[in-house]
Amino acid sequence: DAGVTQSPTHLIKTRGQQVTLRCSPKSGHDTVSWYQQALGQGPQFIFQYYEEEERQRGNFPDRFSGHQFPNYSSELNVNALLLGDSALYLCASSLAGLWNTEAFFGQGTRLTVV
Amino acid sequence: GENVEQHPSTLSVQEGDSAVIKCTYSDSASNYFPWYKQELGKRPQLIIDIRSNVGEKKDQRIAVTLNKTAKHFSLHITETQPEDSAVYFCAAGVGTGGFKTIFGAGTRLFVKA
C-alpha cells in the first residue's frame, strides 16, 4: 500500500515565478491538507480539500491556491514567489468523517526561492 | 486566531527517565489533539492522539492527557530510549465538515545514553 507521495522532492525557483506541487493521497483517503514548514518550526496549515473543494483555509494569502482532482490527488500552486516562501511543503491525507481523523504525511517538497 | 503554544522548546533527559511536553490551545472548539514525531529529514508521524471526549489515553510508554477546561494537553513518555530522540509536535484540530489542524512550534527531545 503506497503511502502519501509528493513530487517533486526538491525545487529551486526564482522570485516572482510560479510553482506547482503535487500530492497523491494514501490509498482509501479522500481528504488532502497542505502545510508549510519553515526550518525549525511546526507545520503551518495552508488549506484542506475534500470533494474537490477547499473546505478550510489557514492564514495564507491568495497567492496560495489549490486543486483536488476526482482521483483525490491534489496540487498546491504558489504565484509571485517571495524569498519567504522557501520552506518544506507537506501534504497530508486523511479519511473524511464526522470526527477529525489521523493524517498521514508525505515526505514533503523542499522549495527554495532565490 | 487559533494558536497552539508548546513547551519546552528543547528537552534533554537521561535514558530511562520520563519526558513531559505541554501544550495549550486557544480555540475552545478544538476537538482532536494529535501528537507527531519528526526525525531529522523525515515526515511527521502520528504517535498518539486523543479526542475531546476523552481525558487520558495510553499506548505502551506513551500517554496523553487533556484538560478541556484549562485548554491544556500533555505528552508523557516513560522509560525513554535514545531512539525517542526527535522533534515532537502537538496539534489541535477544529472544525466540522472540514478540519483545520494547528501545530505547536515543536519540542526537540534529546535522550542521553
PDB file of C-alpha atoms in Angstrom:
ATOM      1  CA  ASP A   1       0.000   0.000   0.000  1.00  0.00           C
ATOM      2  CA  ALA A   2       1.572   3.230  -1.162  1.00  0.00           C
ATOM      3  CA  GLY A   3       1.549   5.989   1.389  1.00  0.00           C
ATOM      4  CA  VAL A   4       1.303   9.679   0.614  1.00  0.00           C
ATOM      5  CA  THR A   5       3.595  10.651  -2.244  1.00  0.00           C
ATOM      6  CA  GLN A   6       4.687  14.143  -3.210  1.00  0.00           C
ATOM      7  CA  SER A   7       6.521  15.485  -6.220  1.00  0.00           C
ATOM      8  CA  PRO A   8       8.976  16.919  -6.844  1.00  0.00           C
ATOM      9  CA  THR A   9      11.243  16.252  -3.862  1.00  0.00           C
ATOM     10  CA  HIS A  10      13.249  19.425  -4.312  1.00  0.00           C
ATOM     11  CA  LEU A  11      12.667  22.548  -6.353  1.00  0.00           C
ATOM     12  CA  ILE A  12      14.518  25.811  -6.908  1.00  0.00           C
ATOM     13  CA  LYS A  13      12.596  28.796  -8.249  1.00  0.00           C
ATOM     14  CA  THR A  14      13.324  32.461  -8.836  1.00  0.00           C
ATOM     15  CA  ARG A  15      11.488  35.227  -7.004  1.00  0.00           C
ATOM     16  CA  GLY A  16       8.337  36.205  -8.888  1.00  0.00           C
ATOM     17  CA  GLN A  17       7.885  32.836 -10.562  1.00  0.00           C
ATOM     18  CA  GLN A  18       5.029  30.412 -10.059  1.00  0.00           C
ATOM     19  CA  VAL A  19       5.264  26.844  -8.757  1.00  0.00           C
ATOM     20  CA  THR A  20       3.013  23.778  -8.677  1.00  0.00           C
ATOM     21  CA  LEU A  21       3.482  20.994  -6.158  1.00  0.00           C
ATOM     22  CA  ARG A  22       1.706  17.646  -6.377  1.00  0.00           C
ATOM     23  CA  CYS A  23       0.368  15.142  -3.873  1.00  0.00           C
ATOM     24  CA  SER A  24      -1.132  11.672  -4.169  1.00  0.00           C
ATOM     25  CA  PRO A  25      -3.008  10.606  -1.036  1.00  0.00           C
ATOM     26  CA  LYS A  26      -2.751   7.291   0.738  1.00  0.00           C
ATOM     27  CA  SER A  27      -4.959   4.631  -0.807  1.00  0.00           C
ATOM     28  CA  GLY A  28      -8.515   4.931   0.507  1.00  0.00           C
ATOM     29  CA  HIS A  29      -8.115   8.534   1.656  1.00  0.00           C
ATOM     30  CA  ASP A  30     -10.257  11.298   0.198  1.00  0.00           C
ATOM     31  CA  THR A  31      -9.084  14.436   2.017  1.00  0.00           C
ATOM     32  CA  VAL A  32      -5.855  16.322   1.428  1.00  0.00           C
ATOM     33  CA  SER A  33      -4.339  19.061   3.571  1.00  0.00           C
ATOM     34  CA  TRP A  34      -1.312  21.196   2.754  1.00  0.00           C
ATOM     35  CA  TYR A  35       1.186  22.629   5.213  1.00  0.00           C
ATOM     36  CA  GLN A  36       4.201  24.923   5.048  1.00  0.00           C
ATOM     37  CA  GLN A  37       7.050  24.057   7.416  1.00  0.00           C
ATOM     38  CA  ALA A  38       9.823  26.606   7.782  1.00  0.00           C
ATOM     39  CA  LEU A  39      13.151  25.409   9.171  1.00  0.00           C
ATOM     40  CA  GLY A  40      12.885  24.747  12.890  1.00  0.00           C
ATOM     41  CA  GLN A  41       9.165  25.476  13.009  1.00  0.00           C
ATOM     42  CA  GLY A  42       5.967  23.483  13.190  1.00  0.00           C
ATOM     43  CA  PRO A  43       3.845  22.861  10.086  1.00  0.00           C
ATOM     44  CA  GLN A  44       1.549  25.783   9.276  1.00  0.00           C
ATOM     45  CA  PHE A  45      -1.882  24.848   7.873  1.00  0.00           C
ATOM     46  CA  ILE A  46      -2.484  26.238   4.377  1.00  0.00           C
ATOM     47  CA  PHE A  47      -5.762  24.623   3.340  1.00  0.00           C
ATOM     48  CA  GLN A  48      -7.732  21.372   3.143  1.00  0.00           C
ATOM     49  CA  TYR A  49      -9.505  19.860   0.129  1.00  0.00           C
ATOM     50  CA  TYR A  50     -12.370  17.427   0.126  1.00  0.00           C
ATOM     51  CA  GLU A  51     -14.695  16.542  -2.761  1.00  0.00           C
ATOM     52  CA  GLU A  52     -12.652  18.841  -4.988  1.00  0.00           C
ATOM     53  CA  GLU A  53     -13.469  21.873  -2.849  1.00  0.00           C
ATOM     54  CA  GLU A  54     -11.455  23.925  -0.394  1.00  0.00           C
ATOM     55  CA  ARG A  55     -13.100  23.221   2.958  1.00  0.00           C
ATOM     56  CA  GLN A  56     -10.793  25.034   5.365  1.00  0.00           C
ATOM     57  CA  ARG A  57      -8.095  27.650   4.933  1.00  0.00           C
ATOM     58  CA  GLY A  58      -5.333  28.957   7.144  1.00  0.00           C
ATOM     59  CA  ASN A  59      -3.844  32.453   7.213  1.00  0.00           C
ATOM     60  CA  PHE A  60      -2.147  32.388   3.845  1.00  0.00           C
ATOM     61  CA  PRO A  61      -2.544  34.974   1.059  1.00  0.00           C
ATOM     62  CA  ASP A  62      -4.428  34.343  -2.152  1.00  0.00           C
ATOM     63  CA  ARG A  63      -1.112  33.662  -3.887  1.00  0.00           C
ATOM     64  CA  PHE A  64      -1.534  30.187  -2.433  1.00  0.00           C
ATOM     65  CA  SER A  65      -4.199  28.208  -4.233  1.00  0.00           C
ATOM     66  CA  GLY A  66      -5.002  24.574  -4.712  1.00  0.00           C
ATOM     67  CA  HIS A  67      -6.949  21.987  -6.541  1.00  0.00           C
ATOM     68  CA  GLN A  68      -8.195  18.482  -5.934  1.00  0.00           C
ATOM     69  CA  PHE A  69      -8.884  16.050  -8.738  1.00  0.00           C
ATOM     70  CA  PRO A  70     -11.562  13.341  -8.971  1.00  0.00           C
ATOM     71  CA  ASN A  71      -8.950  10.711  -8.028  1.00  0.00           C
ATOM     72  CA  TYR A  72      -8.351  12.695  -4.776  1.00  0.00           C
ATOM     73  CA  SER A  73      -4.854  13.809  -5.763  1.00  0.00           C
ATOM     74  CA  SER A  74      -4.107  17.459  -5.190  1.00  0.00           C
ATOM     75  CA  GLU A  75      -1.959  20.360  -6.334  1.00  0.00           C
ATOM     76  CA  LEU A  76      -0.667  23.383  -4.470  1.00  0.00           C
ATOM     77  CA  ASN A  77       0.050  26.460  -6.578  1.00  0.00           C
ATOM     78  CA  VAL A  78       2.005  29.453  -5.375  1.00  0.00           C
ATOM     79  CA  ASN A  79       2.164  32.580  -7.528  1.00  0.00           C
ATOM     80  CA  ALA A  80       4.555  35.526  -7.405  1.00  0.00           C
ATOM     81  CA  LEU A  81       7.052  33.649  -5.241  1.00  0.00           C
ATOM     82  CA  LEU A  82       8.791  35.525  -2.437  1.00  0.00           C
ATOM     83  CA  LEU A  83      12.046  34.606  -0.731  1.00  0.00           C
ATOM     84  CA  GLY A  84       9.986  33.924   2.398  1.00  0.00           C
ATOM     85  CA  ASP A  85       8.113  31.148   0.610  1.00  0.00           C
ATOM     86  CA  SER A  86      11.201  28.969   0.901  1.00  0.00           C
ATOM     87  CA  ALA A  87      10.162  26.047   3.084  1.00  0.00           C
ATOM     88  CA  LEU A  88       9.248  22.385   3.205  1.00  0.00           C
ATOM     89  CA  TYR A  89       5.743  21.882   1.855  1.00  0.00           C
ATOM     90  CA  LEU A  90       3.967  18.910   3.332  1.00  0.00           C
ATOM     91  CA  CYS A  91       0.855  17.202   2.129  1.00  0.00           C
ATOM     92  CA  ALA A  92      -1.243  15.057   4.466  1.00  0.00           C
ATOM     93  CA  SER A  93      -4.138  12.790   3.601  1.00  0.00           C
ATOM     94  CA  SER A  94      -6.962  11.511   5.753  1.00  0.00           C
ATOM     95  CA  LEU A  95     -10.403   9.981   5.535  1.00  0.00           C
ATOM     96  CA  ALA A  96     -13.346  12.346   5.847  1.00  0.00           C
ATOM     97  CA  GLY A  97     -15.807  11.769   8.612  1.00  0.00           C
ATOM     98  CA  LEU A  98     -17.724  13.416  11.403  1.00  0.00           C
ATOM     99  CA  TRP A  99     -14.567  13.424  13.502  1.00  0.00           C
ATOM    100  CA  ASN A 100     -11.124  14.616  12.547  1.00  0.00           C
ATOM    101  CA  THR A 101      -9.069  11.525  11.776  1.00  0.00           C
ATOM    102  CA  GLU A 102      -5.418  10.528  11.646  1.00  0.00           C
ATOM    103  CA  ALA A 103      -3.493  12.309   8.925  1.00  0.00           C
ATOM    104  CA  PHE A 104      -0.608  10.654   7.082  1.00  0.00           C
ATOM    105  CA  PHE A 105       2.115  12.952   5.798  1.00  0.00           C
ATOM    106  CA  GLY A 106       4.125  12.774   2.628  1.00  0.00           C
ATOM    107  CA  GLN A 107       7.880  13.264   2.620  1.00  0.00           C
ATOM    108  CA  GLY A 108       7.469  16.865   1.501  1.00  0.00           C
ATOM    109  CA  THR A 109       8.741  19.110  -1.260  1.00  0.00           C
ATOM    110  CA  ARG A 110      11.673  21.345  -0.356  1.00  0.00           C
ATOM    111  CA  LEU A 111      11.124  24.667  -2.162  1.00  0.00           C
ATOM    112  CA  THR A 112      13.960  27.158  -2.374  1.00  0.00           C
ATOM    113  CA  VAL A 113      13.249  30.620  -3.772  1.00  0.00           C
ATOM    114  CA  VAL A 114      16.315  32.567  -4.899  1.00  0.00           C
TER     115      VAL A 114
ATOM    116  CA  GLY B   1      -6.927  33.370  15.507  1.00  0.00           C
ATOM    117  CA  GLU B   2      -6.192  29.805  16.541  1.00  0.00           C
ATOM    118  CA  ASN B   3      -2.915  29.232  18.333  1.00  0.00           C
ATOM    119  CA  VAL B   4      -1.099  26.313  19.990  1.00  0.00           C
ATOM    120  CA  GLU B   5       1.751  27.014  22.373  1.00  0.00           C
ATOM    121  CA  GLN B   6       4.208  24.235  23.164  1.00  0.00           C
ATOM    122  CA  HIS B   7       6.788  23.961  25.949  1.00  0.00           C
ATOM    123  CA  PRO B   8       9.627  23.358  26.359  1.00  0.00           C
ATOM    124  CA  SER B   9      11.304  24.026  23.032  1.00  0.00           C
ATOM    125  CA  THR B  10      14.197  21.758  23.994  1.00  0.00           C
ATOM    126  CA  LEU B  11      14.254  18.887  26.486  1.00  0.00           C
ATOM    127  CA  SER B  12      17.218  16.763  27.464  1.00  0.00           C
ATOM    128  CA  VAL B  13      16.751  13.644  29.618  1.00  0.00           C
ATOM    129  CA  GLN B  14      18.798  10.667  30.684  1.00  0.00           C
ATOM    130  CA  GLU B  15      17.899   7.293  29.188  1.00  0.00           C
ATOM    131  CA  GLY B  16      15.240   5.649  31.336  1.00  0.00           C
ATOM    132  CA  ASP B  17      13.867   8.925  32.691  1.00  0.00           C
ATOM    133  CA  SER B  18      10.456  10.361  31.800  1.00  0.00           C
ATOM    134  CA  ALA B  19       9.814  13.256  29.451  1.00  0.00           C
ATOM    135  CA  VAL B  20       6.829  15.595  29.581  1.00  0.00           C
ATOM    136  CA  ILE B  21       5.798  18.074  26.876  1.00  0.00           C
ATOM    137  CA  LYS B  22       2.973  20.527  27.471  1.00  0.00           C
ATOM    138  CA  CYS B  23       0.698  22.380  25.064  1.00  0.00           C
ATOM    139  CA  THR B  24      -2.016  24.998  25.351  1.00  0.00           C
ATOM    140  CA  TYR B  25      -4.609  25.731  22.681  1.00  0.00           C
ATOM    141  CA  SER B  26      -6.717  28.831  22.188  1.00  0.00           C
ATOM    142  CA  ASP B  27      -9.805  27.667  20.268  1.00  0.00           C
ATOM    143  CA  SER B  28     -12.263  26.068  22.679  1.00  0.00           C
ATOM    144  CA  ALA B  29     -13.969  24.356  19.720  1.00  0.00           C
ATOM    145  CA  SER B  30     -10.890  22.170  19.166  1.00  0.00           C
ATOM    146  CA  ASN B  31     -11.877  18.516  19.354  1.00  0.00           C
ATOM    147  CA  TYR B  32      -8.884  16.470  18.209  1.00  0.00           C
ATOM    148  CA  PHE B  33      -5.357  16.513  19.612  1.00  0.00           C
ATOM    149  CA  PRO B  34      -2.696  14.523  17.752  1.00  0.00           C
ATOM    150  CA  TRP B  35       0.986  14.272  18.613  1.00  0.00           C
ATOM    151  CA  TYR B  36       3.566  13.804  15.884  1.00  0.00           C
ATOM    152  CA  LYS B  37       7.198  12.706  15.981  1.00  0.00           C
ATOM    153  CA  GLN B  38       9.511  14.030  13.304  1.00  0.00           C
ATOM    154  CA  GLU B  39      13.014  12.662  12.933  1.00  0.00           C
ATOM    155  CA  LEU B  40      15.617  14.671  11.074  1.00  0.00           C
ATOM    156  CA  GLY B  41      14.840  14.826   7.359  1.00  0.00           C
ATOM    157  CA  LYS B  42      11.731  12.688   7.673  1.00  0.00           C
ATOM    158  CA  ARG B  43       7.993  13.222   7.584  1.00  0.00           C
ATOM    159  CA  PRO B  44       5.950  13.800  10.757  1.00  0.00           C
ATOM    160  CA  GLN B  45       4.418  10.557  12.019  1.00  0.00           C
ATOM    161  CA  LEU B  46       1.476  10.243  14.397  1.00  0.00           C
ATOM    162  CA  ILE B  47       2.433   8.643  17.706  1.00  0.00           C
ATOM    163  CA  ILE B  48      -0.782   9.116  19.669  1.00  0.00           C
ATOM    164  CA  ASP B  49      -3.979  11.162  19.504  1.00  0.00           C
ATOM    165  CA  ILE B  50      -6.866  12.000  21.789  1.00  0.00           C
ATOM    166  CA  ARG B  51     -10.354  13.339  21.200  1.00  0.00           C
ATOM    167  CA  SER B  52     -12.129  15.946  23.273  1.00  0.00           C
ATOM    168  CA  ASN B  53     -14.495  13.408  24.826  1.00  0.00           C
ATOM    169  CA  VAL B  54     -11.578  11.549  26.482  1.00  0.00           C
ATOM    170  CA  GLY B  55      -9.358  12.789  29.312  1.00  0.00           C
ATOM    171  CA  GLU B  56      -6.464  10.376  29.021  1.00  0.00           C
ATOM    172  CA  LYS B  57      -5.079   7.794  26.620  1.00  0.00           C
ATOM    173  CA  LYS B  58      -2.114   5.457  26.934  1.00  0.00           C
ATOM    174  CA  ASP B  59      -0.172   3.373  24.445  1.00  0.00           C
ATOM    175  CA  GLN B  60       2.729   1.433  25.970  1.00  0.00           C
ATOM    176  CA  ARG B  61       5.328   4.029  27.055  1.00  0.00           C
ATOM    177  CA  ILE B  62       3.363   6.999  25.712  1.00  0.00           C
ATOM    178  CA  ALA B  63       0.402   8.717  27.333  1.00  0.00           C
ATOM    179  CA  VAL B  64      -1.526  11.886  26.610  1.00  0.00           C
ATOM    180  CA  THR B  65      -3.758  13.843  28.972  1.00  0.00           C
ATOM    181  CA  LEU B  66      -6.310  16.522  28.112  1.00  0.00           C
ATOM    182  CA  ASN B  67      -7.788  19.213  30.343  1.00  0.00           C
ATOM    183  CA  LYS B  68     -10.535  20.899  28.304  1.00  0.00           C
ATOM    184  CA  THR B  69     -11.357  23.430  30.984  1.00  0.00           C
ATOM    185  CA  ALA B  70      -7.816  24.750  31.071  1.00  0.00           C
ATOM    186  CA  LYS B  71      -7.273  24.057  27.343  1.00  0.00           C
ATOM    187  CA  HIS B  72      -4.116  22.119  28.183  1.00  0.00           C
ATOM    188  CA  PHE B  73      -2.864  18.789  26.902  1.00  0.00           C
ATOM    189  CA  SER B  74       0.374  16.964  27.612  1.00  0.00           C
ATOM    190  CA  LEU B  75       2.513  14.121  26.267  1.00  0.00           C
ATOM    191  CA  HIS B  76       4.241  11.783  28.701  1.00  0.00           C
ATOM    192  CA  ILE B  77       6.981   9.401  27.598  1.00  0.00           C
ATOM    193  CA  THR B  78       8.218   6.958  30.213  1.00  0.00           C
ATOM    194  CA  GLU B  79      11.408   4.860  30.211  1.00  0.00           C
ATOM    195  CA  THR B  80      12.898   6.990  27.447  1.00  0.00           C
ATOM    196  CA  GLN B  81      15.297   5.403  24.968  1.00  0.00           C
ATOM    197  CA  PRO B  82      17.871   7.016  22.634  1.00  0.00           C
ATOM    198  CA  GLU B  83      15.601   6.254  19.661  1.00  0.00           C
ATOM    199  CA  ASP B  84      12.980   8.556  21.222  1.00  0.00           C
ATOM    200  CA  SER B  85      15.263  11.475  20.309  1.00  0.00           C
ATOM    201  CA  ALA B  86      13.388  13.592  17.737  1.00  0.00           C
ATOM    202  CA  VAL B  87      11.205  16.692  17.414  1.00  0.00           C
ATOM    203  CA  TYR B  88       7.716  16.261  18.832  1.00  0.00           C
ATOM    204  CA  PHE B  89       4.765  18.397  17.709  1.00  0.00           C
ATOM    205  CA  CYS B  90       1.433  18.801  19.398  1.00  0.00           C
ATOM    206  CA  ALA B  91      -1.545  19.922  17.368  1.00  0.00           C
ATOM    207  CA  ALA B  92      -5.174  20.894  17.828  1.00  0.00           C
ATOM    208  CA  GLY B  93      -7.825  20.109  15.246  1.00  0.00           C
ATOM    209  CA  VAL B  94     -11.000  22.140  14.902  1.00  0.00           C
ATOM    210  CA  GLY B  95     -13.936  22.168  12.528  1.00  0.00           C
ATOM    211  CA  THR B  96     -16.839  20.215  11.176  1.00  0.00           C
ATOM    212  CA  GLY B  97     -17.229  19.253   7.557  1.00  0.00           C
ATOM    213  CA  GLY B  98     -13.636  20.220   7.067  1.00  0.00           C
ATOM    214  CA  PHE B  99     -10.870  20.345   9.639  1.00  0.00           C
ATOM    215  CA  LYS B 100      -8.079  22.762  10.373  1.00  0.00           C
ATOM    216  CA  THR B 101      -5.120  21.437  12.343  1.00  0.00           C
ATOM    217  CA  ILE B 102      -2.923  23.949  14.152  1.00  0.00           C
ATOM    218  CA  PHE B 103       0.544  22.785  15.190  1.00  0.00           C
ATOM    219  CA  GLY B 104       2.764  23.874  18.029  1.00  0.00           C
ATOM    220  CA  ALA B 105       6.317  25.009  17.347  1.00  0.00           C
ATOM    221  CA  GLY B 106       7.819  21.682  18.417  1.00  0.00           C
ATOM    222  CA  THR B 107       9.973  20.251  21.207  1.00  0.00           C
ATOM    223  CA  ARG B 108      13.394  18.864  20.414  1.00  0.00           C
ATOM    224  CA  LEU B 109      13.914  15.871  22.725  1.00  0.00           C
ATOM    225  CA  PHE B 110      17.399  14.543  23.394  1.00  0.00           C
ATOM    226  CA  VAL B 111      17.712  11.234  25.224  1.00  0.00           C
ATOM    227  CA  LYS B 112      21.240  10.683  26.505  1.00  0.00           C
ATOM    228  CA  ALA B 113      22.508   7.139  26.748  1.00  0.00           C
TER     229      ALA B 113
END
